[in-house]
Amino acid sequence: MRRSSRHSGGLTTRRYPIWGRVASSGLPTMPAMSFVEVTTPQPHVALVTLNRPERMNAMAFDVMIPFRDRLREIGSDNDVRVVVITGAGHGFCSGADLENPGTIPNVDGLTVPTLALRAMELLDDVITTIRRLHQPVIAAINGPAIGGGFCLALSADIRIAADSAYFRAAGINNGLTAAELGISFLLPRSVGQSRASEIMLTGRDVSAEEADRIGLVSSDVPGDALLTTCYETAARIIGWSRPGIELTKRQLWNSLDASSLQTHMDAEGTAQLFVRITTQNFEESIRARREKRSPVFLD
């Protein structure tokens, strides 16, 4: 898999607080470099690295737009079965970049209110893109996940944290709301309403150890074991059938939106029946069990 390159774009001299700058002149917002790297460290695994370590991989638009675009490309790569997301350096993602928020494309002529809406839509797209990927996504949280970085971690299907990681819903610390990019929806469903309220209303740090204890992450591991642990998890997922994994991911996310237990069970039943009837996976699992071997799912 090739490494990605940053989309080129310029900016005007007019600044918009928080929301970045408008792409129109020929001047670069940031140094010409790749802020997102994609590699294939293991068969069928894509490692996507936010690569702006000097800013703790902050969510500048020059980082998030190519990040979203690379994820969409990976979603169409049928050789990739699992995606691992991490940050370069000592941080996972430090949220909004208040010093150099980057370039917002295609907003010429917009006023500040509409520009702000476009900016939020771009960041929302990152979260929904991760949710909609066919492949399961593992967040390898190698350091602080702050503000939008916390939200980014929550959008993954599986979260594994290095022991140096911590989480902070930082909007409240900055005089804003702590609710952004889906966190007020996802966090209560991960750790419960009371814990989520306390974390978001106090703006305190949640250590990797606490995150493991309350179910925010699947596990916390030594930093030098983080990616290895993620790859081991990925290998186990890859061993199962592709439609089984993809539909399981879909039903897990659908459960968050289901209006009732019955509605969700109906969707689960349809997915289960689809795999049972259209593949030979169930028959293969029975043969493998009888022959005392690992199943080989070809569908």
Short mmCIF file of C-alpha atoms in Angstrom, two decimals:
data_model
loop_
_atom_site.label_atom_id
_atom_site.label_comp_id
_atom_site.label_asym_id
_atom_site.label_seq_id
_atom_site.Cartn_x
_atom_site.Cartn_y
_atom_site.Cartn_z
CA MET A 1 0.00 0.00 0.00
CA ARG A 2 1.36 3.34 -0.97
CA ARG A 3 1.94 6.15 1.45
CA SER A 4 -0.40 9.05 1.09
CA SER A 5 0.54 12.56 0.17
CA ARG A 6 -1.02 15.72 1.51
CA HIS A 7 -3.50 17.48 -0.71
CA SER A 8 -2.15 20.81 -1.84
CA GLY A 9 -4.01 23.96 -0.96
CA GLY A 10 -3.50 27.58 -0.14
CA LEU A 11 -4.92 30.20 2.14
CA THR A 12 -5.72 33.81 2.29
CA THR A 13 -4.34 36.16 4.87
CA ARG A 14 -7.76 36.44 6.51
CA ARG A 15 -7.92 34.39 9.74
CA TYR A 16 -10.94 32.74 11.30
CA PRO A 17 -10.62 31.83 14.99
CA ILE A 18 -10.52 28.05 15.53
CA TRP A 19 -11.90 27.28 12.10
CA GLY A 20 -8.73 27.83 10.10
CA ARG A 21 -8.14 29.66 6.86
CA VAL A 22 -9.78 29.70 3.48
CA ALA A 23 -8.01 28.03 0.55
CA SER A 24 -7.71 30.47 -2.32
CA SER A 25 -4.22 31.94 -2.81
CA GLY A 26 -1.19 29.80 -3.59
CA LEU A 27 0.43 30.00 -0.17
CA PRO A 28 0.82 26.79 1.84
CA THR A 29 -0.72 26.60 5.29
CA MET A 30 1.93 24.26 6.64
CA PRO A 31 5.24 22.83 5.47
CA ALA A 32 4.89 20.57 2.43
CA MET A 33 4.96 17.13 4.02
CA SER A 34 2.77 14.13 4.59
CA PHE A 35 0.66 14.48 7.71
CA VAL A 36 -0.83 11.00 7.29
CA GLU A 37 1.16 7.85 6.64
CA VAL A 38 -0.32 4.52 5.57
CA THR A 39 1.72 1.33 5.76
CA THR A 40 1.05 -2.42 5.74
CA PRO A 41 2.97 -3.80 8.75
CA GLN A 42 1.17 -7.16 8.66
CA PRO A 43 -0.72 -9.00 5.91
CA HIS A 44 -4.20 -7.53 5.47
CA VAL A 45 -3.57 -4.81 8.09
CA ALA A 46 -3.37 -1.10 7.28
CA LEU A 47 -1.61 1.09 9.84
CA VAL A 48 -2.73 4.72 9.55
CA THR A 49 -0.50 7.14 11.45
CA LEU A 50 -1.31 10.76 12.17
CA ASN A 51 2.08 12.30 11.46
CA ARG A 52 2.41 15.71 13.03
CA PRO A 53 4.23 14.82 16.25
CA GLU A 54 5.49 18.34 16.95
CA ARG A 55 1.83 19.35 17.49
CA MET A 56 0.81 16.09 19.20
CA ASN A 57 -1.05 15.19 15.97
CA ALA A 58 -3.56 17.98 16.50
CA MET A 59 -6.68 18.05 14.32
CA ALA A 60 -5.66 20.73 11.84
CA PHE A 61 -7.66 20.52 8.64
CA ASP A 62 -4.45 19.82 6.69
CA VAL A 63 -4.22 16.64 8.78
CA MET A 64 -7.87 15.60 9.07
CA ILE A 65 -8.87 16.01 5.42
CA PRO A 66 -6.14 13.69 4.06
CA PHE A 67 -6.79 11.38 7.03
CA ARG A 68 -10.45 11.08 6.03
CA ASP A 69 -9.52 10.62 2.38
CA ARG A 70 -6.96 7.90 3.13
CA LEU A 71 -9.52 6.06 5.25
CA ARG A 72 -12.00 6.14 2.38
CA GLU A 73 -9.35 4.72 0.05
CA ILE A 74 -8.61 1.95 2.55
CA GLY A 75 -12.32 1.18 2.78
CA SER A 76 -12.22 0.32 -0.94
CA ASP A 77 -9.04 -1.79 -0.63
CA ASN A 78 -10.30 -5.36 -0.50
CA ASP A 79 -6.93 -6.67 0.66
CA VAL A 80 -7.25 -4.77 3.95
CA ARG A 81 -9.21 -6.63 6.62
CA VAL A 82 -8.36 -4.54 9.71
CA VAL A 83 -7.33 -0.90 10.15
CA VAL A 84 -5.11 0.30 13.02
CA ILE A 85 -5.00 4.04 13.78
CA THR A 86 -2.26 5.62 15.89
CA GLY A 87 -0.28 8.83 16.31
CA ALA A 88 3.37 9.59 15.63
CA GLY A 89 5.60 10.53 18.54
CA HIS A 90 4.31 10.68 22.09
CA GLY A 91 0.69 11.64 21.46
CA PHE A 92 -2.35 10.03 19.89
CA CYS A 93 -4.22 13.24 19.04
CA SER A 94 -4.41 16.48 21.02
CA GLY A 95 -7.63 17.79 19.51
CA ALA A 96 -8.11 21.17 17.87
CA ASP A 97 -4.98 23.04 16.86
CA LEU A 98 -5.52 26.53 18.22
CA GLU A 99 -2.25 27.89 16.78
CA ASN A 100 -2.39 26.68 13.17
CA PRO A 101 -5.79 25.16 12.35
CA GLY A 102 -4.96 24.73 8.69
CA THR A 103 -6.85 25.17 5.43
CA ILE A 104 -10.57 24.72 4.85
CA PRO A 105 -11.20 24.07 1.14
CA ASN A 106 -14.12 25.23 -1.01
CA VAL A 107 -15.47 27.97 1.23
CA ASP A 108 -14.88 31.10 -0.88
CA GLY A 109 -17.61 33.64 -0.28
CA LEU A 110 -18.94 32.11 2.93
CA THR A 111 -19.49 34.17 6.04
CA VAL A 112 -18.14 33.10 9.42
CA PRO A 113 -21.30 31.24 10.61
CA THR A 114 -21.50 29.10 7.46
CA LEU A 115 -17.74 28.63 7.43
CA ALA A 116 -18.00 27.27 10.97
CA LEU A 117 -20.68 24.82 9.85
CA ARG A 118 -18.47 23.57 7.01
CA ALA A 119 -15.58 23.15 9.41
CA MET A 120 -17.63 21.03 11.81
CA GLU A 121 -18.97 18.94 8.93
CA LEU A 122 -15.41 18.14 7.84
CA LEU A 123 -14.50 16.89 11.29
CA ASP A 124 -17.80 15.02 11.65
CA ASP A 125 -16.95 13.28 8.37
CA VAL A 126 -13.85 11.77 9.97
CA ILE A 127 -15.90 10.14 12.73
CA THR A 128 -18.61 8.83 10.42
CA THR A 129 -16.03 7.58 7.90
CA ILE A 130 -14.46 5.38 10.58
CA ARG A 131 -17.87 4.07 11.57
CA ARG A 132 -18.80 3.25 7.98
CA LEU A 133 -15.60 1.44 7.02
CA HIS A 134 -16.17 -2.18 6.09
CA GLN A 135 -13.13 -3.12 8.16
CA PRO A 136 -12.95 -3.11 11.97
CA VAL A 137 -10.84 -0.23 13.27
CA ILE A 138 -8.47 -0.57 16.22
CA ALA A 139 -7.28 2.62 17.91
CA ALA A 140 -3.70 2.17 19.16
CA ILE A 141 -3.74 5.00 21.67
CA ASN A 142 -0.06 5.69 22.21
CA GLY A 143 -0.39 8.86 24.28
CA PRO A 144 -2.75 11.70 25.19
CA ALA A 145 -6.17 11.65 23.48
CA ILE A 146 -7.51 15.12 24.20
CA GLY A 147 -10.71 16.84 23.06
CA GLY A 148 -11.32 15.78 19.49
CA GLY A 149 -8.62 13.14 19.94
CA PHE A 150 -10.77 11.57 22.67
CA CYS A 151 -13.68 11.58 20.20
CA LEU A 152 -11.47 10.03 17.53
CA ALA A 153 -10.55 7.19 19.87
CA LEU A 154 -14.22 6.59 20.70
CA SER A 155 -15.07 6.24 17.01
CA ALA A 156 -12.91 3.11 16.72
CA ASP A 157 -14.41 -0.35 17.16
CA ILE A 158 -11.67 -1.45 19.58
CA ARG A 159 -9.44 0.73 21.75
CA ILE A 160 -6.11 -0.43 23.15
CA ALA A 161 -4.07 2.07 25.17
CA ALA A 162 -0.42 2.36 26.05
CA ASP A 163 0.17 2.85 29.76
CA SER A 164 1.27 6.42 29.02
CA ALA A 165 -2.07 7.32 27.39
CA TYR A 166 -4.75 9.44 28.98
CA PHE A 167 -8.07 10.93 27.92
CA ARG A 168 -9.55 14.39 28.47
CA ALA A 169 -12.80 15.92 27.24
CA ALA A 170 -11.06 19.26 26.93
CA GLY A 171 -13.80 21.45 25.51
CA ILE A 172 -15.03 22.24 29.00
CA ASN A 173 -11.49 23.30 30.01
CA ASN A 174 -11.47 25.79 27.14
CA GLY A 175 -14.71 27.52 28.11
CA LEU A 176 -16.72 25.57 25.53
CA THR A 177 -18.91 22.50 25.85
CA ALA A 178 -17.33 19.09 26.31
CA ALA A 179 -19.77 17.72 23.74
CA GLU A 180 -18.31 17.44 20.24
CA LEU A 181 -17.83 14.94 17.44
CA GLY A 182 -20.18 12.38 18.96
CA ILE A 183 -18.60 12.10 22.42
CA SER A 184 -21.83 12.82 24.32
CA PHE A 185 -23.42 9.94 22.39
CA LEU A 186 -20.57 7.44 22.45
CA LEU A 187 -18.99 7.95 25.87
CA PRO A 188 -22.14 7.17 27.95
CA ARG A 189 -22.59 4.02 25.92
CA SER A 190 -19.02 3.01 26.69
CA VAL A 191 -18.76 3.79 30.40
CA GLY A 192 -22.30 4.62 31.56
CA GLN A 193 -24.15 7.90 31.97
CA SER A 194 -22.83 8.85 35.42
CA ARG A 195 -19.16 8.23 34.62
CA ALA A 196 -19.46 9.98 31.28
CA SER A 197 -21.10 13.00 32.90
CA GLU A 198 -18.42 13.22 35.56
CA ILE A 199 -15.59 12.93 33.02
CA MET A 200 -17.08 15.50 30.67
CA LEU A 201 -18.25 18.02 33.27
CA THR A 202 -15.01 18.06 35.26
CA GLY A 203 -12.58 18.01 32.34
CA ARG A 204 -10.24 15.77 34.35
CA ASP A 205 -7.75 13.32 32.92
CA VAL A 206 -8.61 9.62 32.71
CA SER A 207 -5.49 7.48 32.89
CA ALA A 208 -4.97 4.36 30.80
CA GLU A 209 -5.32 2.23 33.94
CA GLU A 210 -8.67 3.81 34.81
CA ALA A 211 -9.81 3.63 31.19
CA ASP A 212 -9.17 -0.12 31.26
CA ARG A 213 -10.97 -0.52 34.58
CA ILE A 214 -14.13 1.32 33.50
CA GLY A 215 -14.31 -0.25 30.04
CA LEU A 216 -13.29 2.77 28.01
CA VAL A 217 -10.50 0.66 26.45
CA SER A 218 -10.15 -3.08 25.99
CA SER A 219 -6.76 -3.11 27.70
CA ASP A 220 -3.79 -0.98 28.64
CA VAL A 221 -0.36 -2.34 27.81
CA PRO A 222 3.27 -1.17 27.98
CA GLY A 223 4.02 1.31 25.24
CA ASP A 224 6.51 -0.96 23.48
CA ALA A 225 3.85 -3.68 23.27
CA LEU A 226 1.04 -1.49 21.93
CA LEU A 227 1.24 -2.16 18.21
CA THR A 228 2.12 -5.82 18.71
CA THR A 229 -1.01 -6.24 20.83
CA CYS A 230 -3.09 -4.49 18.15
CA TYR A 231 -1.66 -6.72 15.43
CA GLU A 232 -2.39 -9.83 17.48
CA THR A 233 -5.99 -8.71 17.85
CA ALA A 234 -6.15 -7.97 14.13
CA ALA A 235 -4.80 -11.42 13.26
CA ARG A 236 -7.54 -13.07 15.28
CA ILE A 237 -10.19 -11.00 13.52
CA ILE A 238 -8.72 -11.77 10.10
CA GLY A 239 -9.05 -15.48 10.81
CA TRP A 240 -12.85 -15.28 10.68
CA SER A 241 -15.06 -14.84 7.63
CA ARG A 242 -15.17 -11.45 5.95
CA PRO A 243 -18.99 -11.13 5.82
CA GLY A 244 -19.25 -12.37 9.38
CA ILE A 245 -16.87 -9.69 10.61
CA GLU A 246 -18.31 -6.90 8.48
CA LEU A 247 -21.89 -7.63 9.48
CA THR A 248 -20.94 -7.98 13.14
CA LYS A 249 -19.35 -4.53 13.04
CA ARG A 250 -22.43 -3.15 11.32
CA GLN A 251 -24.79 -4.64 13.90
CA LEU A 252 -22.70 -3.38 16.81
CA TRP A 253 -22.94 0.16 15.47
CA ASN A 254 -26.61 -0.27 14.54
CA SER A 255 -27.32 -1.22 18.14
CA LEU A 256 -26.44 2.32 19.21
CA ASP A 257 -29.12 3.72 16.92
CA ALA A 258 -31.79 1.06 17.39
CA SER A 259 -35.13 2.43 18.58
CA SER A 260 -36.05 -0.78 20.38
CA LEU A 261 -34.78 -4.25 21.25
CA GLN A 262 -37.15 -5.81 18.72
CA THR A 263 -35.95 -3.53 15.92
CA HIS A 264 -32.36 -4.49 16.63
CA MET A 265 -33.10 -8.22 16.91
CA ASP A 266 -34.85 -8.07 13.53
CA ALA A 267 -31.74 -6.52 11.99
CA GLU A 268 -29.49 -9.08 13.68
CA GLY A 269 -31.66 -11.93 12.41
CA THR A 270 -31.53 -10.66 8.84
CA ALA A 271 -27.73 -10.39 8.96
CA GLN A 272 -27.33 -13.85 10.48
CA LEU A 273 -29.69 -15.40 7.93
CA PHE A 274 -27.83 -13.66 5.09
CA VAL A 275 -24.48 -15.21 6.04
CA ARG A 276 -26.02 -18.62 6.78
CA ILE A 277 -27.78 -18.90 3.42
CA THR A 278 -25.30 -17.20 1.07
CA THR A 279 -22.05 -18.76 2.32
CA GLN A 280 -20.64 -22.17 3.23
CA ASN A 281 -19.03 -20.81 6.37
CA PHE A 282 -21.23 -22.69 8.82
CA GLU A 283 -20.64 -26.00 7.05
CA GLU A 284 -16.89 -25.33 7.00
CA SER A 285 -16.86 -24.62 10.74
CA ILE A 286 -18.54 -27.99 11.38
CA ARG A 287 -16.06 -29.83 9.14
CA ALA A 288 -13.12 -28.11 10.81
CA ARG A 289 -14.39 -29.01 14.28
CA ARG A 290 -14.79 -32.65 13.29
CA GLU A 291 -11.33 -32.71 11.69
CA LYS A 292 -9.76 -30.88 14.65
CA ARG A 293 -8.33 -28.04 12.56
CA SER A 294 -8.82 -24.32 12.14
CA PRO A 295 -11.60 -23.40 9.73
CA VAL A 296 -10.76 -21.88 6.36
CA PHE A 297 -13.50 -19.48 5.37
CA LEU A 298 -13.51 -18.86 1.62
CA ASP A 299 -16.72 -16.81 1.31
#
